[in-house]
Amino acid sequence: MNKFLKFLFSAFTIVLALTLVNCNNDDDFTEVSVTAVNPTSVYPLESVTIQGSNFDYVQFVFVGDKHTEFFLNEDGTLTFVVPENAQVGNNVVTLAMVNDYRVHFNIEVLLTPVPIIQNFDAFVAVGSNVTITGTSFNAGYNPVVTIDDVPATIVSNTDTELVVTVPAGVDDNAFLDLTVSNDFGEATASTAFVARQNFLVNSTLSEGSGDEFTGWEKLNGGETMTELTGNDAYGGGRSMRVAPAGGNPWDRQFASTPTPLTFGEQYTIILFAKAESAGAQMRVSVSQWDGNGADYFYGDTVEISNADWLPYTWTFTVTNDLPTHKVVLDMGMGSVPFGIDHIALVPGAFSAVAGPPELLSNGSFEDGLTGWESLNGAHDISTSEAYCGDQSLTATGAGGNPWDSQLASDPMDLVVGTQYEIGFWAKAAGPDGVFRISMSQWDGNGSDFFYSDDLSIPEDWKYFSFVVEAASVPSGVYRLLFDMGATSQTFFVDAVTVKEYEVVGSSLAANGGFEDGLTNWNTLNGAHEVSTTESHSGSASMTATGAGGNPWDVQMASDPMDMEEGNDYKISFWAKAAGPDGVFRISMSQWDGNGSDFFYSDDLSIPEDWTYYSFVVNAAAVPSGEYRLLFDMGASTQTFFVDDVSVVPYDACD
């Protein structure tokens, strides 16, 4: 291995400094000498061999102030290993003998050439080549590139550039890890990779200087769009910061270079963003408004998280047959600044959205009861029942108080006033099983701030979820509890999750916030309108009044959605009623007399405050070939409001 390809160091001259400290004048004193050192420049964890005499008197070897292992060879030489944490640069090696007798010499510890990824094409289709720039890509270091843990074929490489082919088998509907490894270590990119073709230039905003971004045009408020670098940028690279106008969406506009698209085809806009505080908003549009109808798509307004850089997506169909099309970011609303980066336009629907981080450490119970504490009763791990993986939690109720069988998570970091979604799967071994969940642990001082209703647990796996707002608790400790003692039934629980709740930014059911009126929704029976006085988020919701008859007498359906038979999807929405006794249901797909309807929820009691509902359904084959979400609101005469409707692919075990 040539250690001088990357590191331009000069070898140190070996210094043989024999130091005698507090030496005895005994006749049997033996001098330890060093005559040669090989190598003199070395990486951590590599070996150094020294020649000389009397090494059998050596008791310890130090590199700098780090103790290290050594051994004597049959030829009289001594070999030691440079510690992994040795200081890079000049190091004094000390051979320690009895009576404080020391021998010193110098070696150079080199910086380990672990690969460093500096930049790469973030959106490249399977079978096409992606270029990665960085350092320590030397062929002699045996570089290996993986995308989503799948090895990629290296087309070419230099010390600072790798060109690889995106391998078949990677998921093209997900944000993937790109990793470069070599003989010395590995590096995983701090930004995401997507295995899709991209129609926009300079998506990563890395090209350009100052506050200019090659391939992009500032239409309105350009002076408020500035360069963002260092730790504040996505992945520590180069992003753009936007200061909104507190006005119209178009008061801050950033547009891509025009690109040709296929009329009638579907495309998705992807970008990453992070707000400086809560309340930041934006949307996208296609193409640029010209007063003659050139603008044909306006995406839902999304609220941007300030917790982390997260992806947001908008899917649209090309309905205007134009020579070229622009992606326009409309960022004028609100007053909270935010950063944007990795802006792409990819073919087809792309619905993978990385949400907030998981707050539970072992919600799948694959590590037994690690991360959980039995407060009352007995809890165990089942290896015969599991929704995900190989294990689940199991417990049998006491037939008494809910808390007579009680399991609590380890404490979680929650923020007062922030909403969190709790989700889990549960089943019972037999009928009439009931339990509840609660937050936080009761201590007699008001630390318990949430109790669910009693939940009827069926004998098949069922998904449950709740959105709760963290309240101030005297204990300062937030825990999720399963209160399973009310019946004597045996339960199984799996895939428990607690995450900060965010309104879904992109959904298969377009315009779920009804900010664009009833666009993408169809009234089948009865009447539906948009309310601007009631909304869960944004400024609008859908409203309808029941007919006091059949559920389908007042019925609204989404536009057809791109769903795949056999896959799971999570449906969620918020709803409230204008008064008491309001009931409606949802269904999938539209009834046609041929079996196209494959899902009906129970009748849902809709309260007078905004309440969250969610369901996980498995898409069945339907003769019509169309998947639509329906709101069946005709059973009562109550007036309802619905907002933030979402349908997204779902994998509880991912």
XYZ file of C-alpha atoms in Angstrom:
654
model
C 0.000 0.000 0.000
C 1.372 3.395 -0.965
C 0.801 5.640 2.023
C 2.008 8.711 0.163
C -0.702 8.860 -2.530
C -2.924 11.070 -0.384
C -0.832 12.301 2.493
C 2.085 14.554 1.645
C 4.090 13.992 4.763
C 7.839 13.716 5.177
C 9.113 10.811 7.136
C 10.529 11.782 10.458
C 14.182 11.072 11.177
C 14.400 8.377 13.749
C 15.560 9.837 16.993
C 17.300 7.380 19.252
C 17.295 9.155 22.563
C 18.481 6.841 25.248
C 17.438 8.173 28.610
C 18.767 6.780 31.848
C 16.736 7.858 34.845
C 17.497 6.677 38.388
C 19.571 3.828 36.972
C 21.342 1.506 39.330
C 25.068 1.058 39.006
C 24.656 -2.679 39.265
C 27.061 -4.731 37.224
C 24.137 -6.591 35.700
C 22.561 -3.457 34.179
C 21.466 -4.179 30.591
C 21.089 -1.457 28.006
C 18.076 -1.590 25.613
C 18.907 -0.146 22.216
C 16.891 0.667 19.083
C 18.741 0.622 15.756
C 15.900 0.673 13.175
C 12.161 1.365 12.973
C 9.889 0.133 10.184
C 7.705 1.820 9.118
C 8.323 5.311 10.420
C 4.988 6.652 9.093
C 1.983 4.506 9.942
C -1.811 4.519 10.262
C -3.636 3.738 13.516
C -4.160 -0.024 14.104
C -1.166 -0.848 11.897
C 1.994 -2.484 13.244
C 5.500 -1.092 13.730
C 8.537 -3.372 14.077
C 11.779 -2.204 15.720
C 15.233 -3.720 15.566
C 17.821 -3.489 18.330
C 18.850 -5.421 21.383
C 17.604 -6.688 24.723
C 13.873 -6.153 24.029
C 13.042 -8.955 26.455
C 13.524 -6.372 29.209
C 10.697 -4.173 27.870
C 7.625 -4.184 30.128
C 5.365 -1.562 28.478
C 5.132 0.363 25.200
C 3.445 3.790 24.868
C 2.635 5.744 21.694
C 2.362 9.282 22.948
C 0.390 8.824 26.176
C -1.518 5.774 24.848
C -0.569 2.334 26.141
C -0.432 -0.346 23.435
C 0.130 -4.058 22.995
C 3.480 -5.480 21.847
C 5.120 -8.838 21.284
C 8.635 -10.192 20.785
C 9.523 -11.989 17.571
C 11.755 -15.039 17.260
C 14.373 -12.983 15.432
C 14.738 -10.651 18.425
C 12.683 -7.768 16.994
C 9.747 -6.143 18.798
C 6.380 -5.341 17.178
C 3.664 -3.054 18.542
C 0.300 -1.823 17.236
C -0.433 1.909 16.911
C -3.554 2.593 19.031
C -6.743 3.540 17.196
C -6.959 6.796 19.158
C -3.312 7.816 18.697
C -2.748 11.504 17.987
C -2.275 12.260 14.276
C 1.217 13.646 13.618
C 4.540 13.230 15.430
C 4.393 10.797 18.356
C 7.054 9.799 20.866
C 7.207 6.044 21.395
C 8.364 5.006 24.843
C 9.791 1.618 25.798
C 9.424 1.236 29.571
C 11.694 -1.015 31.641
C 12.232 -1.492 35.386
C 13.695 1.208 37.623
C 12.213 3.992 35.485
C 14.561 3.114 32.640
C 13.110 4.514 29.384
C 14.061 4.492 25.706
C 12.358 6.947 23.330
C 12.066 7.324 19.558
C 9.630 9.074 17.183
C 7.138 7.875 14.588
C 4.586 9.718 12.469
C 0.926 8.683 12.839
C -0.937 9.350 9.591
C -4.529 10.442 9.195
C -6.538 7.325 8.341
C -7.886 7.698 4.801
C -11.528 6.980 5.590
C -13.600 8.128 2.579
C -15.301 11.505 2.750
C -18.373 12.196 0.583
C -18.563 15.824 -0.503
C -21.239 15.864 -3.226
C -23.258 13.521 -5.454
C -26.193 13.495 -7.862
C -29.080 13.084 -5.425
C -31.692 11.922 -7.976
C -30.616 9.259 -10.499
C -32.701 6.422 -11.973
C -31.892 2.718 -11.628
C -29.422 1.719 -14.356
C -28.022 5.237 -14.773
C -24.724 6.532 -13.410
C -24.311 8.667 -10.320
C -21.156 10.758 -9.805
C -19.771 11.069 -6.270
C -17.009 13.521 -5.375
C -14.923 13.429 -2.212
C -11.591 12.236 -0.864
C -9.814 8.924 -0.202
C -11.513 7.219 -3.145
C -8.131 5.805 -4.287
C -8.408 2.525 -6.185
C -5.633 1.108 -4.003
C -7.897 1.469 -0.969
C -10.468 -0.913 -2.550
C -13.514 1.403 -2.511
C -17.028 -0.082 -2.396
C -20.240 1.884 -2.984
C -23.651 0.723 -1.752
C -27.070 2.308 -2.231
C -29.657 1.087 0.268
C -27.104 -1.644 1.183
C -27.100 -2.903 -2.433
C -23.596 -2.902 -4.039
C -23.242 -0.538 -7.018
C -20.924 -1.287 -9.932
C -18.012 1.161 -10.116
C -17.687 2.531 -13.660
C -14.643 4.672 -12.957
C -12.806 6.166 -10.033
C -10.022 8.582 -9.225
C -8.736 9.691 -5.849
C -11.534 12.295 -5.675
C -14.362 10.957 -7.879
C -16.389 7.760 -8.154
C -18.865 7.034 -10.932
C -21.198 4.115 -10.173
C -24.328 2.605 -11.690
C -27.488 2.722 -9.554
C -28.162 -0.996 -8.958
C -31.337 -2.885 -9.749
C -33.280 -3.921 -6.671
C -33.184 -0.622 -4.791
C -36.508 0.944 -3.799
C -37.368 3.809 -6.161
C -40.101 5.083 -3.820
C -37.931 5.779 -0.795
C -35.155 7.998 0.507
C -32.033 5.859 0.467
C -28.610 5.800 2.136
C -25.539 6.104 -0.101
C -22.355 4.703 1.464
C -18.713 4.616 0.363
C -16.359 2.255 2.209
C -12.717 1.243 1.813
C -10.032 -0.675 3.666
C -9.978 1.958 6.400
C -13.648 2.657 7.103
C -16.865 3.942 5.609
C -18.885 7.124 5.191
C -22.640 7.409 4.671
C -23.940 10.532 2.974
C -25.655 12.991 5.308
C -28.295 13.708 2.642
C -30.767 11.365 0.970
C -30.559 9.643 -2.402
C -33.586 8.908 -4.620
C -33.466 6.323 -7.411
C -35.568 8.354 -9.869
C -34.801 10.407 -12.959
C -34.817 14.149 -12.275
C -35.843 16.839 -14.785
C -34.449 19.855 -12.896
C -30.914 21.242 -12.991
C -28.846 22.078 -9.895
C -31.317 20.348 -7.593
C -28.850 20.354 -4.710
C -28.236 24.118 -5.115
C -24.507 23.412 -4.986
C -23.808 25.333 -8.209
C -23.598 29.112 -8.066
C -21.971 31.548 -5.673
C -23.081 34.056 -3.109
C -26.868 34.337 -3.200
C -27.206 33.117 -6.791
C -28.220 29.558 -7.667
C -27.434 28.345 -11.170
C -30.489 27.112 -13.090
C -33.008 28.899 -10.857
C -34.754 32.262 -11.172
C -35.903 34.544 -8.358
C -39.266 35.941 -9.501
C -40.427 37.886 -6.434
C -38.612 38.853 -3.243
C -35.252 37.698 -4.537
C -33.314 39.735 -2.006
C -34.797 37.600 0.790
C -33.460 34.361 -0.738
C -29.905 33.937 0.468
C -27.141 31.357 0.687
C -27.214 29.001 3.683
C -24.033 27.045 4.479
C -22.332 25.105 7.248
C -24.268 23.382 10.009
C -27.466 25.267 9.152
C -27.563 23.824 5.623
C -28.973 20.419 4.670
C -26.194 17.918 5.316
C -23.734 20.755 5.972
C -23.601 21.696 2.277
C -25.162 24.675 0.490
C -28.877 25.439 0.801
C -31.098 28.512 0.396
C -32.703 30.518 3.204
C -36.032 32.235 2.561
C -37.535 35.062 4.620
C -41.310 35.043 3.871
C -43.342 38.189 3.314
C -46.210 37.530 5.702
C -48.510 37.952 2.726
C -49.443 36.169 -0.501
C -47.791 32.883 -1.509
C -46.411 34.475 -4.696
C -44.704 37.337 -2.825
C -41.672 35.022 -2.570
C -41.185 32.921 -5.714
C -38.301 30.756 -6.881
C -38.609 29.083 -10.302
C -36.753 26.298 -12.080
C -35.403 26.389 -15.610
C -38.280 25.462 -18.021
C -38.371 21.774 -18.895
C -40.483 19.720 -21.345
C -42.988 17.301 -19.786
C -45.370 14.761 -21.313
C -49.004 15.868 -21.535
C -51.288 13.671 -19.413
C -48.440 12.099 -17.422
C -47.982 12.235 -13.657
C -44.968 13.811 -11.928
C -43.887 14.545 -8.353
C -42.030 17.542 -6.939
C -39.722 16.673 -4.028
C -37.842 19.063 -1.777
C -36.247 19.143 1.663
C -36.938 21.997 4.074
C -36.424 23.039 7.675
C -37.994 26.001 9.494
C -36.232 28.208 12.028
C -39.245 27.967 14.355
C -42.799 26.653 14.281
C -45.331 28.048 11.807
C -43.418 28.182 8.489
C -45.491 27.419 5.357
C -45.042 27.037 1.612
C -46.556 25.452 -1.490
C -45.496 24.683 -5.063
C -47.090 25.474 -8.420
C -46.655 24.528 -12.095
C -46.202 26.453 -14.491
C -45.556 30.177 -14.090
C -48.685 32.342 -14.065
C -49.005 34.486 -17.224
C -52.650 35.550 -17.113
C -53.500 33.160 -19.946
C -53.929 29.943 -18.020
C -50.365 28.674 -18.117
C -50.519 27.872 -14.397
C -52.387 24.582 -14.032
C -51.351 23.122 -10.668
C -51.211 24.534 -7.148
C -50.128 22.104 -4.443
C -51.458 22.005 -0.914
C -49.877 24.446 1.501
C -47.666 22.516 3.920
C -46.359 23.451 7.351
C -42.612 23.003 7.548
C -41.141 21.278 10.579
C -38.480 23.003 12.631
C -37.378 19.700 14.200
C -35.194 18.559 11.321
C -34.645 18.700 7.574
C -37.599 16.705 6.197
C -38.856 15.886 2.690
C -42.106 17.248 1.238
C -43.752 16.018 -1.965
C -46.485 17.168 -4.341
C -47.842 14.895 -7.107
C -49.624 16.363 -10.138
C -50.774 15.497 -13.661
C -49.800 17.605 -16.690
C -53.146 19.016 -17.836
C -51.844 21.865 -20.026
C -50.076 20.936 -23.257
C -47.258 23.488 -23.010
C -43.836 23.430 -24.725
C -42.089 23.671 -21.345
C -43.059 23.739 -17.690
C -41.644 25.483 -14.628
C -41.625 24.323 -11.029
C -42.344 27.403 -8.915
C -41.897 27.533 -5.136
C -44.463 29.892 -3.572
C -43.009 30.914 -0.207
C -44.491 34.297 0.695
C -47.011 33.264 3.342
C -46.243 33.410 7.042
C -43.361 35.161 8.732
C -41.061 32.306 9.814
C -37.839 31.916 7.760
C -36.850 28.469 6.539
C -34.261 26.664 4.449
C -34.846 24.645 1.267
C -32.651 22.216 -0.660
C -32.621 19.104 -2.898
C -35.473 20.225 -5.165
C -36.392 17.643 -7.811
C -39.068 16.818 -10.370
C -39.393 13.061 -10.893
C -41.735 10.970 -13.046
C -44.761 9.262 -11.511
C -46.129 9.343 -7.985
C -43.612 9.442 -5.161
C -45.202 9.204 -1.748
C -42.381 8.240 0.594
C -42.103 10.912 3.265
C -39.654 10.663 6.156
C -41.422 11.792 9.275
C -40.212 12.952 12.676
C -37.923 10.640 14.655
C -39.280 7.790 16.747
C -39.277 8.531 20.491
C -39.579 4.936 21.725
C -36.463 2.775 21.737
C -38.065 -0.684 21.512
C -41.642 -0.357 20.296
C -41.446 -3.673 18.430
C -40.341 -5.644 21.537
C -37.653 -7.372 19.466
C -35.289 -6.598 22.372
C -37.641 -8.120 24.920
C -38.920 -5.641 27.498
C -35.885 -3.368 27.197
C -37.140 0.217 27.324
C -40.286 -0.767 29.264
C -41.134 -1.234 32.952
C -43.823 -3.432 34.537
C -45.527 -1.272 37.158
C -48.338 -3.677 38.096
C -49.129 -7.225 37.079
C -46.981 -9.429 34.845
C -45.823 -8.769 31.295
C -44.001 -11.092 28.990
C -42.768 -11.490 25.415
C -44.656 -13.669 22.941
C -42.723 -15.428 20.197
C -45.860 -17.051 18.774
C -47.769 -13.829 18.051
C -46.228 -10.822 16.302
C -47.460 -8.176 13.886
C -43.899 -7.189 12.954
C -40.702 -9.150 13.375
C -40.666 -12.177 15.669
C -41.992 -10.912 19.010
C -44.729 -8.920 20.680
C -45.733 -7.849 24.189
C -48.260 -10.085 25.938
C -50.149 -9.632 29.197
C -53.295 -10.974 30.841
C -55.666 -8.625 32.612
C -56.607 -8.944 36.279
C -60.359 -8.464 35.844
C -60.238 -5.412 38.104
C -58.902 -1.876 37.744
C -57.268 -0.810 34.471
C -54.011 -0.105 36.307
C -53.876 -3.560 37.927
C -51.920 -4.622 34.830
C -49.772 -1.684 33.770
C -46.700 -1.356 31.576
C -44.831 1.949 31.124
C -42.289 3.043 28.551
C -39.008 4.607 29.554
C -39.295 8.418 29.835
C -39.506 10.341 26.550
C -38.487 13.891 25.670
C -41.780 15.685 24.923
C -42.327 19.416 24.520
C -45.251 21.048 26.319
C -47.836 22.268 23.810
C -46.596 19.994 21.006
C -48.836 17.287 19.536
C -47.680 13.677 19.328
C -49.187 10.716 17.503
C -49.308 7.419 19.398
C -49.849 4.321 17.276
C -49.829 0.579 17.929
C -51.247 -2.761 16.798
C -53.138 -5.018 19.212
C -55.155 -8.225 19.315
C -56.816 -10.357 22.006
C -56.669 -14.114 22.515
C -60.479 -14.219 22.879
C -63.635 -12.082 22.985
C -64.586 -9.100 25.137
C -61.038 -7.855 25.681
C -60.768 -4.186 26.692
C -57.824 -1.995 27.640
C -56.798 1.653 27.494
C -53.614 3.706 27.181
C -52.519 6.716 29.226
C -49.810 9.406 29.502
C -47.838 10.109 31.858
C -47.463 7.944 34.970
C -49.950 8.756 37.758
C -48.251 10.134 40.879
C -51.113 11.828 42.741
C -49.903 15.263 41.632
C -51.524 15.532 38.235
C -48.779 14.025 36.087
C -51.303 11.887 34.166
C -52.661 14.108 31.363
C -54.237 11.700 28.877
C -56.483 8.647 29.061
C -57.948 7.016 25.984
C -61.451 5.582 25.997
C -61.713 1.888 26.767
C -60.605 0.182 23.560
C -62.358 -2.971 22.389
C -59.535 -5.250 21.266
C -60.572 -7.735 18.550
C -59.157 -11.199 17.972
C -57.346 -10.065 14.811
C -54.569 -7.497 14.686
C -56.015 -3.952 14.608
C -54.349 -0.553 14.351
C -55.052 2.138 16.964
C -53.768 5.713 16.986
C -54.272 8.931 18.925
C -52.964 12.472 18.681
C -52.331 14.044 22.092
C -50.886 17.367 23.145
C -48.191 17.226 25.809
C -49.252 19.104 28.929
C -47.043 20.361 31.722
C -46.654 17.671 34.396
C -45.254 18.158 37.926
C -43.028 15.096 37.593
C -41.495 16.387 34.372
C -41.480 12.775 33.130
C -43.443 11.642 30.062
C -44.228 7.947 29.670
C -46.668 5.920 27.576
C -48.658 3.390 29.625
C -50.749 0.372 28.689
C -53.506 -0.129 31.307
C -54.642 -3.709 30.651
C -56.185 -4.849 33.945
C -59.924 -4.223 33.430
C -60.737 -7.684 31.979
C -59.208 -11.126 32.365
C -58.407 -11.426 28.636
C -54.908 -12.016 27.249
C -53.582 -9.329 24.883
C -50.774 -8.937 22.370
C -49.303 -5.538 21.439
C -46.730 -4.727 18.747
C -45.267 -1.937 16.584
C -45.791 0.783 19.191
C -44.719 4.240 18.045
C -44.681 7.773 19.471
C -43.729 10.619 17.126
C -44.334 14.331 16.880
C -47.532 14.816 14.873
C -47.378 16.718 11.613
C -50.051 17.305 8.998
C -49.090 15.095 6.051
C -47.482 17.280 3.394
C -48.295 15.052 0.441
C -50.949 12.409 -0.014
C -52.427 10.190 -2.695
C -55.681 12.018 -1.994
C -54.805 15.441 -3.423
C -56.026 18.700 -1.850
C -56.779 17.016 1.466
C -56.664 20.411 3.162
C -59.350 21.833 0.833
C -57.252 24.961 0.419
C -58.078 24.768 -3.332
C -61.805 24.402 -2.753
C -63.259 21.060 -3.815
C -60.651 20.495 -6.537
C -59.779 16.753 -6.724
C -63.037 15.831 -4.933
C -66.398 14.813 -6.442
C -69.868 15.194 -4.924
C -71.748 11.954 -5.642
C -74.849 12.585 -3.539
C -76.087 15.555 -1.513
C -74.223 18.851 -1.268
C -70.705 19.722 -0.141
C -69.062 23.103 0.330
C -65.855 24.666 1.597
C -65.871 26.362 4.982
C -63.521 29.275 5.595
C -64.670 29.704 9.203
C -63.718 26.225 10.426
C -60.390 24.496 9.787
C -57.993 22.222 11.621
C -55.017 23.732 9.788
C -54.707 26.212 6.983
C -57.754 28.351 6.189
C -60.384 25.949 4.861
C -62.205 22.663 5.421
C -64.907 20.631 3.707
C -68.418 20.900 5.165
C -71.631 18.955 4.553
C -74.944 18.341 6.324
C -76.406 14.844 6.577
C -79.804 13.853 5.203
C -80.996 11.722 8.142
C -81.224 8.657 5.910
C -78.716 6.286 4.334
C -74.979 6.954 4.803
C -74.535 7.319 1.032
C -77.279 9.953 0.705
C -74.536 12.544 1.319
C -71.388 11.217 -0.285
C -68.136 12.731 -1.513
C -65.314 10.860 -3.281
C -61.682 11.693 -3.951
C -60.255 11.585 -7.431
C -58.883 8.110 -8.267
C -55.639 7.334 -6.436
C -52.615 5.369 -7.577
C -52.758 2.416 -5.164
C -51.442 -1.123 -5.521
C -53.391 -4.254 -4.700
C -52.063 -5.999 -1.597
C -50.306 -2.962 -0.135
C -51.262 -1.252 3.120
C -52.340 2.402 3.215
C -52.968 4.714 6.136
C -56.070 6.913 5.885
C -56.245 9.815 8.323
C -58.308 12.969 8.738
C -59.625 15.439 11.296
C -63.344 16.012 11.782
C -65.797 17.866 14.007
C -69.565 18.345 14.158
C -71.552 21.548 14.615
C -73.659 19.870 17.321
C -74.289 16.569 19.170
C -75.084 13.085 17.892
C -73.233 13.453 14.611
C -72.273 10.164 12.918
C -70.615 9.330 9.596
C -68.354 6.684 8.084
C -65.715 6.397 5.378
C -65.391 3.786 2.639
C -63.131 2.626 -0.203
C -63.633 2.380 -3.324
C -66.780 3.676 -5.045
C -69.685 1.194 -5.054
C -70.540 -0.018 -8.583
C -72.498 -3.210 -7.958
C -69.508 -5.337 -8.919
C -67.607 -5.472 -5.663
C -65.448 -2.384 -6.055
C -66.161 -1.281 -2.477
C -63.693 -3.138 -0.233
C -63.623 -1.167 3.034
C -66.206 0.407 5.328
C -65.305 1.910 8.678
C -67.610 1.569 11.661
C -70.004 4.449 12.222
C -67.846 7.194 13.699
C -69.245 9.388 16.459
C -68.064 12.876 15.530
C -67.676 15.227 18.533
C -67.934 18.996 18.542
C -64.170 19.476 18.801
C -61.606 18.615 16.140
C -60.759 14.910 16.524
C -58.206 12.755 14.741
C -59.181 9.529 12.970
C -56.912 7.023 11.260
C -57.255 3.580 9.671
C -54.854 1.167 8.017
C -56.422 -0.706 5.094
C -55.096 -3.270 2.662
C -55.933 -2.433 -0.957
C -57.984 -5.253 -2.470
C -58.461 -5.979 -6.162
C -61.477 -4.032 -7.475
C -63.260 -4.661 -10.788
C -63.383 -0.953 -11.564
C -59.607 -0.640 -11.178
C -60.144 2.707 -9.399
C -59.307 3.444 -5.800
C -61.205 6.324 -4.225
C -61.743 7.479 -0.642
C -65.376 8.290 0.201
C -67.022 10.188 3.030
C -70.517 8.769 3.682
C -72.179 11.503 5.757
C -75.935 11.015 5.231
C -76.982 8.947 8.270
C -77.733 11.890 10.614
C -78.873 15.481 10.090
C -75.792 16.989 11.696
C -73.393 19.396 9.945
C -69.794 18.198 9.712
C -66.387 19.692 8.970
C -63.465 17.620 7.622
C -59.844 18.691 7.130
C -56.302 17.393 6.541
C -57.363 14.226 4.735
C -54.435 11.948 3.908
C -53.915 8.597 2.193
C -50.302 7.384 2.218
C -48.518 4.017 1.795
C -47.949 2.454 5.182
C -45.557 -0.138 6.550
C -45.706 -0.547 10.316
C -42.631 -2.762 10.217
C -40.362 -0.431 8.240
